[in-house]
Amino acid sequence: MENDCLFCRIVAGEIPATVVRETETTLAFRDIAPKAPVHVLVIPKEHYADVVTLTEADPGLAGDVLGTAAVVAETEGLVADGFRLIFNTGPYGGQEVFHAHAHVLGGEPLGPMLAR
Ligand code: 5GP
Ligand code: ZN
């Protein structure tokens, strides 16, 4: 646990979140500022700054994050129509919270991959 990390504090229960799924190693909760009708964040409970650090240190845990994201997509009813799974990484990727997380986005056509 990193004391100043927002998502570690959500894992610790210090900051409330609307949890949609929890496993031994991962947590999925609704984004506080949803960009689509369904916008869920999936994180490893253990702190890693981004998806690269996570995958290098613990590929199995990275797989757990993908597994939880897939189950969330199923339970949120996104699989038939499709959805988007995003790991914003670093400054060019627009990452704002430096605890690795996947965005599960869907519920309507999401448009082009990048706004240009
Ligand atoms: P990033 O830009 O790092 O990929 O995404 C961070 C996400 O975290 C943003 O979509 C933002 O809305 C979300 N977020 C920021 N603070 C909170 C919070 O306190 N609770 C929840 N549930 N989501 C948050
Ligand atoms: Zn953290």
Tab-separated table of C-alpha atoms and ligand atoms in Angstrom:
chain	number	residue	atom	x	y	z
A	1	MET	CA	0.000	0.000	0.000
A	2	GLU	CA	1.252	3.416	-0.977
A	3	ASN	CA	-0.182	5.949	1.456
A	4	ASP	CA	-0.646	8.755	-1.016
A	5	CYS	CA	-2.131	6.550	-3.758
A	6	LEU	CA	-5.838	7.113	-4.400
A	7	PHE	CA	-6.528	3.594	-5.656
A	8	CYS	CA	-4.579	1.961	-2.795
A	9	ARG	CA	-6.837	3.953	-0.467
A	10	ILE	CA	-9.909	2.613	-2.301
A	11	VAL	CA	-8.530	-0.942	-1.881
A	12	ALA	CA	-8.031	-0.213	1.834
A	13	GLY	CA	-11.623	1.034	2.150
A	14	GLU	CA	-10.473	4.530	3.152
A	15	ILE	CA	-12.186	6.122	0.140
A	16	PRO	CA	-15.614	4.858	-0.917
A	17	ALA	CA	-16.177	3.378	-4.357
A	18	THR	CA	-18.998	1.575	-6.117
A	19	VAL	CA	-17.465	-1.879	-6.388
A	20	VAL	CA	-18.858	-4.125	-9.122
A	21	ARG	CA	-16.504	-7.079	-8.661
A	22	GLU	CA	-13.798	-8.145	-6.250
A	23	THR	CA	-11.409	-11.074	-6.450
A	24	GLU	CA	-8.520	-12.080	-4.201
A	25	THR	CA	-6.138	-10.002	-6.313
A	26	THR	CA	-8.264	-7.416	-8.163
A	27	LEU	CA	-10.971	-4.823	-7.628
A	28	ALA	CA	-13.411	-3.364	-10.172
A	29	PHE	CA	-15.339	-0.173	-9.400
A	30	ARG	CA	-17.227	2.516	-11.311
A	31	ASP	CA	-15.301	5.537	-12.528
A	32	ILE	CA	-16.286	8.680	-10.608
A	33	ALA	CA	-16.573	10.669	-13.871
A	34	PRO	CA	-17.908	8.161	-16.412
A	35	LYS	CA	-17.034	8.804	-20.072
A	36	ALA	CA	-19.600	6.248	-21.327
A	37	PRO	CA	-22.806	4.629	-19.986
A	38	VAL	CA	-20.605	1.864	-18.557
A	39	HIS	CA	-17.200	2.961	-17.266
A	40	VAL	CA	-15.549	0.597	-14.814
A	41	LEU	CA	-11.946	0.664	-13.584
A	42	VAL	CA	-10.182	-2.646	-12.914
A	43	ILE	CA	-7.083	-2.579	-10.716
A	44	PRO	CA	-4.699	-5.014	-9.091
A	45	LYS	CA	-5.034	-4.703	-5.309
A	46	GLU	CA	-1.259	-4.559	-5.096
A	47	HIS	CA	0.285	-1.247	-6.109
A	48	TYR	CA	2.058	-0.972	-9.460
A	49	ALA	CA	2.452	2.411	-11.109
A	50	ASP	CA	1.307	1.351	-14.568
A	51	VAL	CA	0.556	-1.644	-16.775
A	52	VAL	CA	4.194	-2.000	-17.885
A	53	THR	CA	5.531	-2.152	-14.325
A	54	LEU	CA	2.728	-4.537	-13.371
A	55	THR	CA	3.283	-6.887	-16.282
A	56	GLU	CA	7.068	-6.976	-15.868
A	57	ALA	CA	6.814	-7.653	-12.130
A	58	ASP	CA	3.866	-10.059	-12.090
A	59	PRO	CA	2.447	-11.257	-15.421
A	60	GLY	CA	-0.005	-13.520	-13.618
A	61	LEU	CA	-1.480	-10.548	-11.781
A	62	ALA	CA	-1.716	-8.640	-15.079
A	63	GLY	CA	-3.669	-11.641	-16.366
A	64	ASP	CA	-5.945	-11.438	-13.328
A	65	VAL	CA	-6.722	-7.799	-14.220
A	66	LEU	CA	-7.627	-8.861	-17.771
A	67	GLY	CA	-9.712	-11.737	-16.426
A	68	THR	CA	-11.677	-9.433	-14.123
A	69	ALA	CA	-12.114	-6.919	-16.964
A	70	ALA	CA	-13.554	-9.708	-19.145
A	71	VAL	CA	-15.987	-10.808	-16.413
A	72	VAL	CA	-17.042	-7.181	-15.840
A	73	ALA	CA	-17.671	-6.793	-19.580
A	74	GLU	CA	-19.885	-9.906	-19.387
A	75	THR	CA	-21.786	-8.887	-16.263
A	76	GLU	CA	-22.284	-5.323	-17.530
A	77	GLY	CA	-23.773	-6.738	-20.755
A	78	LEU	CA	-21.100	-5.319	-23.054
A	79	VAL	CA	-19.846	-8.381	-24.896
A	80	ALA	CA	-22.536	-8.770	-27.570
A	81	ASP	CA	-22.229	-5.206	-28.872
A	82	GLY	CA	-18.553	-4.748	-28.038
A	83	PHE	CA	-16.636	-2.453	-25.745
A	84	ARG	CA	-13.235	-0.846	-25.230
A	85	LEU	CA	-10.456	-1.774	-22.798
A	86	ILE	CA	-7.863	0.977	-22.226
A	87	PHE	CA	-4.697	1.279	-20.142
A	88	ASN	CA	-3.636	4.921	-20.262
A	89	THR	CA	0.095	4.897	-19.599
A	90	GLY	CA	2.439	7.796	-18.856
A	91	PRO	CA	2.171	11.437	-19.943
A	92	TYR	CA	1.488	10.839	-23.635
A	93	GLY	CA	-1.132	8.247	-22.654
A	94	GLY	CA	-2.880	10.778	-20.411
A	95	GLN	CA	-2.477	8.700	-17.256
A	96	GLU	CA	-3.639	10.647	-14.181
A	97	VAL	CA	-3.678	8.017	-11.445
A	98	PHE	CA	-0.396	6.137	-11.105
A	99	HIS	CA	-1.808	2.834	-9.889
A	100	ALA	CA	-2.241	0.493	-12.861
A	101	HIS	CA	-5.843	0.320	-14.049
A	102	ALA	CA	-7.867	-0.815	-17.032
A	103	HIS	CA	-10.832	1.235	-18.194
A	104	VAL	CA	-13.790	-0.915	-19.319
A	105	LEU	CA	-15.942	1.349	-21.494
A	106	GLY	CA	-19.156	0.579	-23.335
A	107	GLY	CA	-22.905	0.788	-23.499
A	108	GLU	CA	-23.050	2.859	-26.689
A	109	PRO	CA	-20.977	3.210	-29.866
A	110	LEU	CA	-17.711	4.743	-28.651
A	111	GLY	CA	-16.679	6.477	-31.855
A	112	PRO	CA	-13.146	6.745	-33.184
A	113	MET	CA	-10.342	5.402	-31.018
A	114	LEU	CA	-8.729	8.843	-30.692
A	115	ALA	CA	-10.207	12.332	-30.792
A	116	ARG	CA	-8.359	14.083	-33.610
B	1	5GP	P1	-6.331	7.719	-16.000
B	1	5GP	O1	-6.485	9.085	-16.608
B	1	5GP	O2	-5.240	7.687	-14.965
B	1	5GP	O3	-6.241	6.604	-17.002
B	1	5GP	O4	-7.720	7.428	-15.274
B	1	5GP	C1	-7.990	7.764	-13.956
B	1	5GP	C2	-9.488	7.619	-13.780
B	1	5GP	O5	-9.778	7.635	-12.398
B	1	5GP	C3	-10.288	8.792	-14.403
B	1	5GP	O6	-11.182	8.270	-15.387
B	1	5GP	C4	-11.020	9.400	-13.201
B	1	5GP	O7	-12.337	9.830	-13.512
B	1	5GP	C5	-11.006	8.275	-12.189
B	1	5GP	N1	-11.016	8.718	-10.809
B	1	5GP	C6	-10.286	9.733	-10.275
B	1	5GP	N2	-10.534	9.848	-8.968
B	1	5GP	C7	-11.443	8.874	-8.657
B	1	5GP	C8	-12.095	8.474	-7.433
B	1	5GP	O8	-11.883	9.022	-6.353
B	1	5GP	N3	-12.963	7.426	-7.516
B	1	5GP	C9	-13.231	6.783	-8.694
B	1	5GP	N4	-14.114	5.770	-8.648
B	1	5GP	N5	-12.629	7.120	-9.850
B	1	5GP	C10	-11.753	8.151	-9.829
B	2	ZN	ZN	-1.708	2.316	-5.410
